XYZ file of C-alpha atoms in Angstrom:
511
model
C 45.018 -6.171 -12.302
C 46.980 -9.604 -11.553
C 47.045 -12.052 -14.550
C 44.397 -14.657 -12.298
C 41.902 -12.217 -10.916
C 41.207 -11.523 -15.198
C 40.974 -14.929 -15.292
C 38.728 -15.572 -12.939
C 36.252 -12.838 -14.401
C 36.719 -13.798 -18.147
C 35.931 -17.480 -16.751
C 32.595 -16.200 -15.274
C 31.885 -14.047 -18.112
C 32.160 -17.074 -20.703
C 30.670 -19.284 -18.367
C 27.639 -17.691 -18.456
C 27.236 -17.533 -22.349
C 28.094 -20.913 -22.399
C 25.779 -21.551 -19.909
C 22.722 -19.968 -21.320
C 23.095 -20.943 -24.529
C 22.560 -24.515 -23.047
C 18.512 -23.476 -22.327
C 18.089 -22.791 -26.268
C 18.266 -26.405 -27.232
C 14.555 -27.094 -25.745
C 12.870 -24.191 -26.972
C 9.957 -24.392 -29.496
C 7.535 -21.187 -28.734
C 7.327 -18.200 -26.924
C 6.200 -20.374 -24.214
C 9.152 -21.803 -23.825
C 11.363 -18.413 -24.086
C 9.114 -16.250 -22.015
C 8.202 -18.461 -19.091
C 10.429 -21.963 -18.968
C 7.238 -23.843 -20.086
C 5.673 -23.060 -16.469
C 8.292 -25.423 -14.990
C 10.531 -23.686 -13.195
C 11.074 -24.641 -9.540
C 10.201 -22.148 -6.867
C 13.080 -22.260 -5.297
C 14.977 -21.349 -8.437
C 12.292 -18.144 -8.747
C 12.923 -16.944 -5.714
C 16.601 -17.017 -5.860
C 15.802 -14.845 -9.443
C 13.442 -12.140 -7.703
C 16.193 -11.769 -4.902
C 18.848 -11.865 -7.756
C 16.685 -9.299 -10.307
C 16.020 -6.820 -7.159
C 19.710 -6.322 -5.964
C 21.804 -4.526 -8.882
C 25.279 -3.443 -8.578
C 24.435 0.111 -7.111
C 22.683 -1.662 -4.376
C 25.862 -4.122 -3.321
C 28.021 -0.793 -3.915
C 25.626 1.814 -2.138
C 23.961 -0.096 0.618
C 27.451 -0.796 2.827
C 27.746 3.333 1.921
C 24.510 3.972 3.612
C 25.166 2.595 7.018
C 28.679 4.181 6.636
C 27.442 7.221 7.171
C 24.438 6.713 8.795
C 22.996 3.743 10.851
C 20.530 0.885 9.749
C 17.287 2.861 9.739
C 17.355 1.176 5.835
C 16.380 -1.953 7.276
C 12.500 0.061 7.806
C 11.951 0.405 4.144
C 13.519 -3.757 3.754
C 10.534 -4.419 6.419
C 8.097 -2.390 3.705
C 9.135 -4.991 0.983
C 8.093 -7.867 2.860
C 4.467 -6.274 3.853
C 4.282 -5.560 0.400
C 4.693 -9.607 -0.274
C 2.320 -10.753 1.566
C -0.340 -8.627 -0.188
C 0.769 -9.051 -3.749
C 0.908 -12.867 -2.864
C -2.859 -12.705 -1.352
C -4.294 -9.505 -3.815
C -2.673 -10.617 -7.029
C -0.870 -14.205 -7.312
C -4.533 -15.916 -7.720
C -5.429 -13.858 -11.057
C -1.940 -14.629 -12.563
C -2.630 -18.303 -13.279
C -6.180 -17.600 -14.866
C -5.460 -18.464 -18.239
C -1.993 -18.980 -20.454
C -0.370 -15.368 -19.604
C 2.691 -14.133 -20.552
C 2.494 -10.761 -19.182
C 0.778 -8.984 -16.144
C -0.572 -6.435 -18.232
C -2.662 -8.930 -20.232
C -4.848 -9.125 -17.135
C -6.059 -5.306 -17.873
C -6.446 -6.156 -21.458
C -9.068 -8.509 -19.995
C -10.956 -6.820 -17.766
C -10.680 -2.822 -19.363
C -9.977 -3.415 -23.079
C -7.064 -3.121 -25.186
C -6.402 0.555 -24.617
C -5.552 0.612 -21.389
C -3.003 -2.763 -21.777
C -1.151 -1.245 -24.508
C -0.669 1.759 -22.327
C -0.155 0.044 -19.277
C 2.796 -2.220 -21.415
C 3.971 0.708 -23.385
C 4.676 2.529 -20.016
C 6.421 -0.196 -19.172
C 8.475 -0.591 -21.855
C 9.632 3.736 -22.335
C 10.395 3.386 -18.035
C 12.133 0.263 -18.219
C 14.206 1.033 -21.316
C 15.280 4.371 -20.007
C 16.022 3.419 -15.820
C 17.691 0.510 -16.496
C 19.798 1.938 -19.518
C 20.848 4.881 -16.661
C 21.148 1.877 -13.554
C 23.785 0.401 -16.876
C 25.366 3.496 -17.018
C 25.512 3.742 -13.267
C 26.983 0.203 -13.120
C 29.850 1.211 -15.612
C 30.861 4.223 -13.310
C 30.917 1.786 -10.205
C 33.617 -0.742 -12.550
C 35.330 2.313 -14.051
C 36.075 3.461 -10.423
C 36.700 0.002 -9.387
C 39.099 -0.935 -12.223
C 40.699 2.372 -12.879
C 41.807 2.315 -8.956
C 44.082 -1.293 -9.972
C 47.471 -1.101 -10.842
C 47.925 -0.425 -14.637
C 44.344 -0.181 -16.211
C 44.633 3.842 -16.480
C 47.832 3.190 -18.241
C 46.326 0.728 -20.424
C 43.033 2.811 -21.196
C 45.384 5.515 -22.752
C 47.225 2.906 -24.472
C 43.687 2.030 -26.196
C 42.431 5.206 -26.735
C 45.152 7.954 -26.692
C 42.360 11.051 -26.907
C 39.316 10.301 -24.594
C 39.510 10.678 -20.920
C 40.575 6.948 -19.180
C 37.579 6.699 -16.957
C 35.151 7.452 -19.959
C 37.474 4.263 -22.192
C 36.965 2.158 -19.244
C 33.243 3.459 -18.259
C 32.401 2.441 -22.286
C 34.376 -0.883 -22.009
C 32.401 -2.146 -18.807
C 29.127 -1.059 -20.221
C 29.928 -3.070 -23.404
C 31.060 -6.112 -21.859
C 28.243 -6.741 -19.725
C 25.742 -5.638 -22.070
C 26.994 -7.867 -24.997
C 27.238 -10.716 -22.320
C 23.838 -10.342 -21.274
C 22.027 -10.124 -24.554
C 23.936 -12.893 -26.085
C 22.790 -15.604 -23.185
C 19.740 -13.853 -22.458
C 19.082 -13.577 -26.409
C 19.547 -17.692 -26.650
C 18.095 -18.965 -23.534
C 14.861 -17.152 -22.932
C 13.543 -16.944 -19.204
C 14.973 -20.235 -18.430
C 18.464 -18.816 -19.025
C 17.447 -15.907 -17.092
C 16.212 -17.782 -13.573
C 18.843 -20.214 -13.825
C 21.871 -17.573 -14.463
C 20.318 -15.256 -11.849
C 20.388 -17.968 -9.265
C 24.151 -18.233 -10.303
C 24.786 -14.760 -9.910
C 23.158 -14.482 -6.888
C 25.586 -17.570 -5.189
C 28.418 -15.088 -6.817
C 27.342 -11.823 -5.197
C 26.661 -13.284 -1.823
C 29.935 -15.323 -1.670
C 31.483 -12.433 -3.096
C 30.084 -10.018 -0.199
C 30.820 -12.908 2.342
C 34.588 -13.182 1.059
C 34.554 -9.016 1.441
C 33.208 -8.694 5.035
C 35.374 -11.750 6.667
C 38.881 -9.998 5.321
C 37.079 -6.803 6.206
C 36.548 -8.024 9.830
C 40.313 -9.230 10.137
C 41.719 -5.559 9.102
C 40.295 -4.593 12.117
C 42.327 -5.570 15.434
C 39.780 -5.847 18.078
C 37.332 -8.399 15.879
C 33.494 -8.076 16.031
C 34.197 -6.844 19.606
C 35.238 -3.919 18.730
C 32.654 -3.278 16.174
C 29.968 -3.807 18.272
C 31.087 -1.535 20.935
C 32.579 1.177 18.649
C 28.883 1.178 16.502
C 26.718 0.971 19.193
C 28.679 3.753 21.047
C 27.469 6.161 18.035
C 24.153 4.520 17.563
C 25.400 2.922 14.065
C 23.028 -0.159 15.108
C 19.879 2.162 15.027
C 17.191 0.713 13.238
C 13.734 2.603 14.392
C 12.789 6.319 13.535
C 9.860 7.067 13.964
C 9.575 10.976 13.047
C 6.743 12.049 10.953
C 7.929 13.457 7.772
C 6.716 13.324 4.500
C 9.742 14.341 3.394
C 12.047 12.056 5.135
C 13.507 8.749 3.540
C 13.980 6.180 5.809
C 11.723 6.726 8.630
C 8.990 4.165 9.877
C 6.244 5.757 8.319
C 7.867 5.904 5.103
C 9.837 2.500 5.079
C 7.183 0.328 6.057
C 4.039 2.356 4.738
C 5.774 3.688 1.946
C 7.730 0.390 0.995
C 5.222 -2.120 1.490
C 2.809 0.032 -1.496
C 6.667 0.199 -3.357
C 6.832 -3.717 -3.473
C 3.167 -3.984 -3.911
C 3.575 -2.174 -7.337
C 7.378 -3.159 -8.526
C 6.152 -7.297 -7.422
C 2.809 -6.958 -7.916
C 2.105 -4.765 -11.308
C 5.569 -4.954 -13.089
C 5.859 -7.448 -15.803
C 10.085 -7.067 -14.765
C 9.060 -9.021 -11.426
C 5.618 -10.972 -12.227
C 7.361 -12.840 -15.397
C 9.010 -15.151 -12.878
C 5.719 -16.006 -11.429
C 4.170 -17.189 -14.559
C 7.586 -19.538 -14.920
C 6.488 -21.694 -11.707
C 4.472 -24.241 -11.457
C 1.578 -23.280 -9.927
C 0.175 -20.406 -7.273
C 1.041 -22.054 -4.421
C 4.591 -22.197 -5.818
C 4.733 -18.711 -6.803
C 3.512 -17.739 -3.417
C 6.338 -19.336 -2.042
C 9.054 -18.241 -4.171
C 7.799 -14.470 -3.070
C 7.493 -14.671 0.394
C 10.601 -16.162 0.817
C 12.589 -14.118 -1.714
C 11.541 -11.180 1.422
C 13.587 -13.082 4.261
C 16.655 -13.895 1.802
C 16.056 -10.131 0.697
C 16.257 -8.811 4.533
C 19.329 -11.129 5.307
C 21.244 -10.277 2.078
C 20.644 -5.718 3.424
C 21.766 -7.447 7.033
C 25.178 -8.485 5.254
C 25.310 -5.355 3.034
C 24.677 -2.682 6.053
C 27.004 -5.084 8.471
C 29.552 -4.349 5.729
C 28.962 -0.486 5.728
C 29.144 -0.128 9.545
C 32.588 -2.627 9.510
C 33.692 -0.184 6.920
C 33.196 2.705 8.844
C 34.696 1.120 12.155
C 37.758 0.073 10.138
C 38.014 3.713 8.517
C 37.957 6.025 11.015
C 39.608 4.261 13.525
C 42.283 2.174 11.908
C 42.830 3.705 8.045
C 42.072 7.825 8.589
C 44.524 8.510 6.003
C 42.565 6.811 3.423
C 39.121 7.785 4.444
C 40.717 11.279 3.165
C 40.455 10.137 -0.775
C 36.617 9.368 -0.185
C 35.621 12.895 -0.373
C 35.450 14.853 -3.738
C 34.875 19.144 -2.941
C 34.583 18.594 0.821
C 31.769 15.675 0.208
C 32.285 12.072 0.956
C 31.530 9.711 -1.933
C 29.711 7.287 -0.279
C 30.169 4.875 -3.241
C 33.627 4.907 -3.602
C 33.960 3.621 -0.129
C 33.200 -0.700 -1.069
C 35.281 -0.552 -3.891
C 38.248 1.394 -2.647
C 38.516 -1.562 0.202
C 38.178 -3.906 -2.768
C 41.124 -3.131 -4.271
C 43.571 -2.050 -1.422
C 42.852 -4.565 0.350
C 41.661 -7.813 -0.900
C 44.181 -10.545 -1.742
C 44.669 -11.373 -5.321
C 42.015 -13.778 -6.571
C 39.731 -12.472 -4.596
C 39.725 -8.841 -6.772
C 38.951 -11.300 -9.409
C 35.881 -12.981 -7.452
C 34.606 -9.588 -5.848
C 34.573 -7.847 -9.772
C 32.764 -10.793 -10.722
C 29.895 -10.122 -7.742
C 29.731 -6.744 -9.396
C 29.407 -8.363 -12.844
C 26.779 -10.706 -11.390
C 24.453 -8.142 -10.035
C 24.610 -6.016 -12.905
C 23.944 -8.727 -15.283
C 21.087 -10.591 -13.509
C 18.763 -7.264 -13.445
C 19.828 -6.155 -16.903
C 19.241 -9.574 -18.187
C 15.869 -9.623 -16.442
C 14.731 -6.059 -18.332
C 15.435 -7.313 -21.542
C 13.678 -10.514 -21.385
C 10.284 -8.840 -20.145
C 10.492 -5.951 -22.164
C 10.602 -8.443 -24.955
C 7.963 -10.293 -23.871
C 5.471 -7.573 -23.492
C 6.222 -6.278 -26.906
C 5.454 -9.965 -28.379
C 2.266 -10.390 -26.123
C 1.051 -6.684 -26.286
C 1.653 -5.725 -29.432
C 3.380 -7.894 -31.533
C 0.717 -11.108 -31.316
C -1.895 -8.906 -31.097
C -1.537 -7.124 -34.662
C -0.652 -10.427 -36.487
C -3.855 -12.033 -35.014
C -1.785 -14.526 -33.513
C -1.567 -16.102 -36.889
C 1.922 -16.413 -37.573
C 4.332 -19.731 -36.566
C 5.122 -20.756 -33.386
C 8.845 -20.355 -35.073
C 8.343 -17.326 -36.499
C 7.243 -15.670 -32.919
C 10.091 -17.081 -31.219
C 12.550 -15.569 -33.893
C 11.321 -11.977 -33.311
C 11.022 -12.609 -29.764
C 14.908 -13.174 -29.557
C 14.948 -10.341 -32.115
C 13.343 -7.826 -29.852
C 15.229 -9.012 -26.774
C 18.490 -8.789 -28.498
C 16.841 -4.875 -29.607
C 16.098 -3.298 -26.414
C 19.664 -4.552 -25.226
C 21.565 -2.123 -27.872
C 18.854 0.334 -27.105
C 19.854 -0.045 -22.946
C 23.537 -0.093 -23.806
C 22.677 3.441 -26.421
C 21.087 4.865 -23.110
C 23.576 3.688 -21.165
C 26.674 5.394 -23.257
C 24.445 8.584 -23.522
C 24.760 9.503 -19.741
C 27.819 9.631 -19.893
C 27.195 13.007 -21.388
C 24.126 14.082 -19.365
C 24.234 16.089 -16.074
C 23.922 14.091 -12.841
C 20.570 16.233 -12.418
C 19.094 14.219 -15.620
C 19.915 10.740 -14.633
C 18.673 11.263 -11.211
C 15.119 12.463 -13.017
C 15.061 9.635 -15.405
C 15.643 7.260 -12.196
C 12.831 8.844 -10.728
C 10.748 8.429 -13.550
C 9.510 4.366 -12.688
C 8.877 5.453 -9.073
C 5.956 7.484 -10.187
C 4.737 4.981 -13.140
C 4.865 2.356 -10.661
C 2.607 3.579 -8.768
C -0.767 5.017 -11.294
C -0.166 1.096 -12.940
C -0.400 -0.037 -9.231
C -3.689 2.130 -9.199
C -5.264 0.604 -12.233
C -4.523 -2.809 -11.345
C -6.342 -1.908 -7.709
C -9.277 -0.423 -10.104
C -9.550 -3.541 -12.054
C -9.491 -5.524 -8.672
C -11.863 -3.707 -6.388
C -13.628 -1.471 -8.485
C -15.946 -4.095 -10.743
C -18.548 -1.271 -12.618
C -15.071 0.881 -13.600
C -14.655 0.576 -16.990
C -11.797 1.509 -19.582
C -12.652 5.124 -19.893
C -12.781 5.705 -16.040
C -9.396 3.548 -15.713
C -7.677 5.875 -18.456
C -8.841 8.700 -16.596
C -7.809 7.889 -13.285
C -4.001 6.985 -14.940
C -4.301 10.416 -16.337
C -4.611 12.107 -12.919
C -2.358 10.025 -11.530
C 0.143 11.325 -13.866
C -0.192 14.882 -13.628
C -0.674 14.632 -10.025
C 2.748 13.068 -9.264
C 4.783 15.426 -11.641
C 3.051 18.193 -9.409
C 4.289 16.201 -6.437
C 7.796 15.237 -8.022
C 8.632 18.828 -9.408
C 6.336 21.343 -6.478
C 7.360 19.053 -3.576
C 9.590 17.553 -1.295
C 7.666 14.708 -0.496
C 10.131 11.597 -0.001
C 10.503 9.035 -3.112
C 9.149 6.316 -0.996
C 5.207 8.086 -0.895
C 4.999 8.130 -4.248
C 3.729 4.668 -4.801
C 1.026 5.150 -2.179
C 0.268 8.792 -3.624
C 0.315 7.711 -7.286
C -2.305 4.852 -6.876
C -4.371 6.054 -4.325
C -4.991 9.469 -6.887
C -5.432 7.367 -9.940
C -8.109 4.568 -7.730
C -10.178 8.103 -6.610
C -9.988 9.266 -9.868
C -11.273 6.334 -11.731
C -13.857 5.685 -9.133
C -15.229 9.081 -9.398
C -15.171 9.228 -13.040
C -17.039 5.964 -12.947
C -19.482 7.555 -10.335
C -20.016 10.161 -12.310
C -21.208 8.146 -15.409
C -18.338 9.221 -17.478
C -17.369 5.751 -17.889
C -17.700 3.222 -20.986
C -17.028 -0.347 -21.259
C -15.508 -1.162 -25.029
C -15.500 -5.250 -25.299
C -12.808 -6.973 -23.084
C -9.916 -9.206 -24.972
C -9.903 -12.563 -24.876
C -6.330 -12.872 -25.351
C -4.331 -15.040 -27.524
């Protein structure tokens, strides 16, 4: 790696410490740490949600999609932004009824405790174990990245002479950005997160930008030639319209299947609904989501442009190299981006692009730790100490527990490296199920006024079982299981509530 391209990633890397640090100097309570004392522009939010959504797989494996395929992603992108509009109709309203500082506080409410802490503690064993694997995941995308510059394998030996170089430089990445992101996200609370993720997100974007204009003039004939060359093999396709359950990507599945998806992950997820409390009022959070779905379907526009340029540039220009994508007669779709990266980005530019990668990594890891801190503070942690302790004394642990489930992401993260690729697809699977029987409680709790806690318990019971049957006994696509998992746990809890099975134990009050 040239001498400025590390400089221009240690800059970024030190800016942003330096940078979130700068939010601790106003903070008093957890009010402060855990939503920006309800102050946060909605412009700034929605730049965070877009920021929080897009992690480094997806800037790495998007372009890789359309590389091999066409743009049929764009259905399940339409999904996200019918999922929007209902979370900003169905559930923005009971967000700003009363001081909350986490989504699941709202079941606490109307079911009882029992069913928050479960709800939260969900949460908190998904979000823990996904996003230490999407870490993990991350550090193989750098490792590849950095391992393919002049020198670094070299180096790795030089550091550690008897573990494999990718594995040095897979540990390495996953350190850096995990120690980066719990020290600023550690000192500056939620304002540090917003405000760094709107950073980051300037930094992928430009970065992607910077990527597809050099991209575009590797390839003689100019956007003429891409258009002709993808539309002659239908890479421009966005519409499929087959009916298969077990199909990703279709209509059916994008929009049906994506708009429930976003409906639960921005609806029911304290990871996304944290950013809502931050703003300034409904009408502001509405805003900030509903927007964050256009940026969103631009940003997969760039990203999918990239992967079709990719493939245009590829096959008909650089055939030789295409050869190193595949790995046992299959194409690594993600080793396509970064290969280009590196062979064929001026210098400076490495440095910016690594940085992109840095910045999409950080801004959803930085994102989990912050709300998995705050729902053990506001579902557990307040809770058992009656809320009797100092405003100083919360705000210490809170930074405690956020600096916590960091070392526990980066333990999960290093862990994978010795798991099969079979495991860390399952644990990846395992919030696209729990997304969806919270999604179904929440609709209980909404729609379903005589359901009580016992009902609602039952109903995320079924839920459960049902989509392990569907996950293990099935090959029903990933993007049903939203709909499946909260339409089973809604019938369930209604008919357990029919059935006079149900008890209602006295709501909280919260704090």
């Amino acid at each position: 790696m040239h001498l400025i391209d590390l400089v221009i990633i240690v800059a970024y890397l030190a800016g942003t410490v330096i940078f979130g640090a700068w939010f601790s100097r106003s903070q008093k309570d957890v009010k402060d740490y855990f939503v920006g004392g309800r102050s946060v522009p909605w412009w700034a939010i929605m730049g965070s949600i877009v920021a929080t959504e897009t992690s480094t797989v997806t800037f790495i494996s998007v372009p890789g999609v359309a590389f091999t395929g066409n743009w049929a992603f764009l259905q399940l992108v339409m999904g996200y932004m019918v999922g929007r509009i209902v979370v900003s109709i169905i559930f923005v309203p009971a967000y700003f009824r009363g001081e909350l500082l986490t989504v699941y506080q709202i079941l606490g409410v109307r079911f009882g405790a029992g069913v928050k802490r479960l709800a939260a503690g969900l949460f908190l064993a998904t979000r823990s174990l996904a996003d230490g694997v999407r870490l993990f995941a991350t550090g193989l995308v750098l490792a590849a990245l950095l391992l393919a510059m002049p020198g670094i394998e070299a180096a790795a030996r030089a550091w550690v002479p008897g573990l494999d170089p990718t594995i040095t430089i897979l540990v390495a990445s996953v350190l850096v950005m995990g120690l980066t992101t719990i020290v600023y996200t550690y000192l500056g609370g939620m304002s540090a997160v917003i405000w760094t993720d709107v950073i980051q997100l300037v930094v992928y974007v430009v970065g992607a930008i910077v990527a597809a204009v050099v991209l575009l003039q590797r390839i003689p004939g100019g956007w003429a030639e891409v258009q002709a060359a993808a539309s002659a093999a239908s890479k421009f396709r966005v519409f499929d319209f087959t009916w298969d359950v077990s199909r990703s990507y279709t209509f059916w599945s994008g929009v049906v299947g994506g708009a429930f998806l976003t409906t639960a992950t921005h609806g029911t997820d304290q990871l996304m609904v944290q950013r809502y409390f931050a703003s300034r009022s409904p009408r502001d959070a509405r805003r900030a989501l509903l927007v964050s779905g256009a940026v969103v379907f631009a940003q997969f526009v760039l990203f999918l442009g990239i992967g079709t340029m990719l493939w245009v540039f590829y096959t008909a220009h650089a055939p030789a190299e295409a050869a190193g994508f595949s790995v046992g007669g299959r194409l690594q779709t993600d080793r396509i981006f970064p290969a280009f990266i590196v062979a064929h980005l001026p210098t400076g530019l490495v440095g910016l692009v690594v940085a992109a990668i840095f910045a999409a990594a950080m801004s959803t890891l930085s994102s989990s730790l912050n709300s998995s801190a705050a729902a053990s503070m506001a579902d557990f942690y307040i809770p058992l100490t009656g809320a009797r302790r100092s405003d100083a004394d919360y705000l210490r642990t809170s930074r405690l527990l956020t600096a916590g489930w960091g070392v526990l992401q980066m333990g999960v993260a290093v862990s994978a490296i010795w798991l099969s690729s079979r495991v860390v697809d399952e644990v990846l699977g395992i919030a696209s199920f729990t997304n969806g029987v919270i999604l179904g409680v929440f609709l209980l709790g909404t729609f379903a006024p005589r359901v009580g806690q016992r009902a609602a318990l039952a109903g995320l019971a079924t839920g459960a079982v049902v989509m392990l049957a569907v996950k293990v006994l099935t090959s029903v696509s990933w993007q049903w299981y939203v709909l499946v998992g909260s339409s089973v746990t809604f019938c369930a809890g209604s008919a357990t509530s029919a059935l006079g099975l149900d008890a209602r134990p006295p709501r909280e009050t919260g704090r």
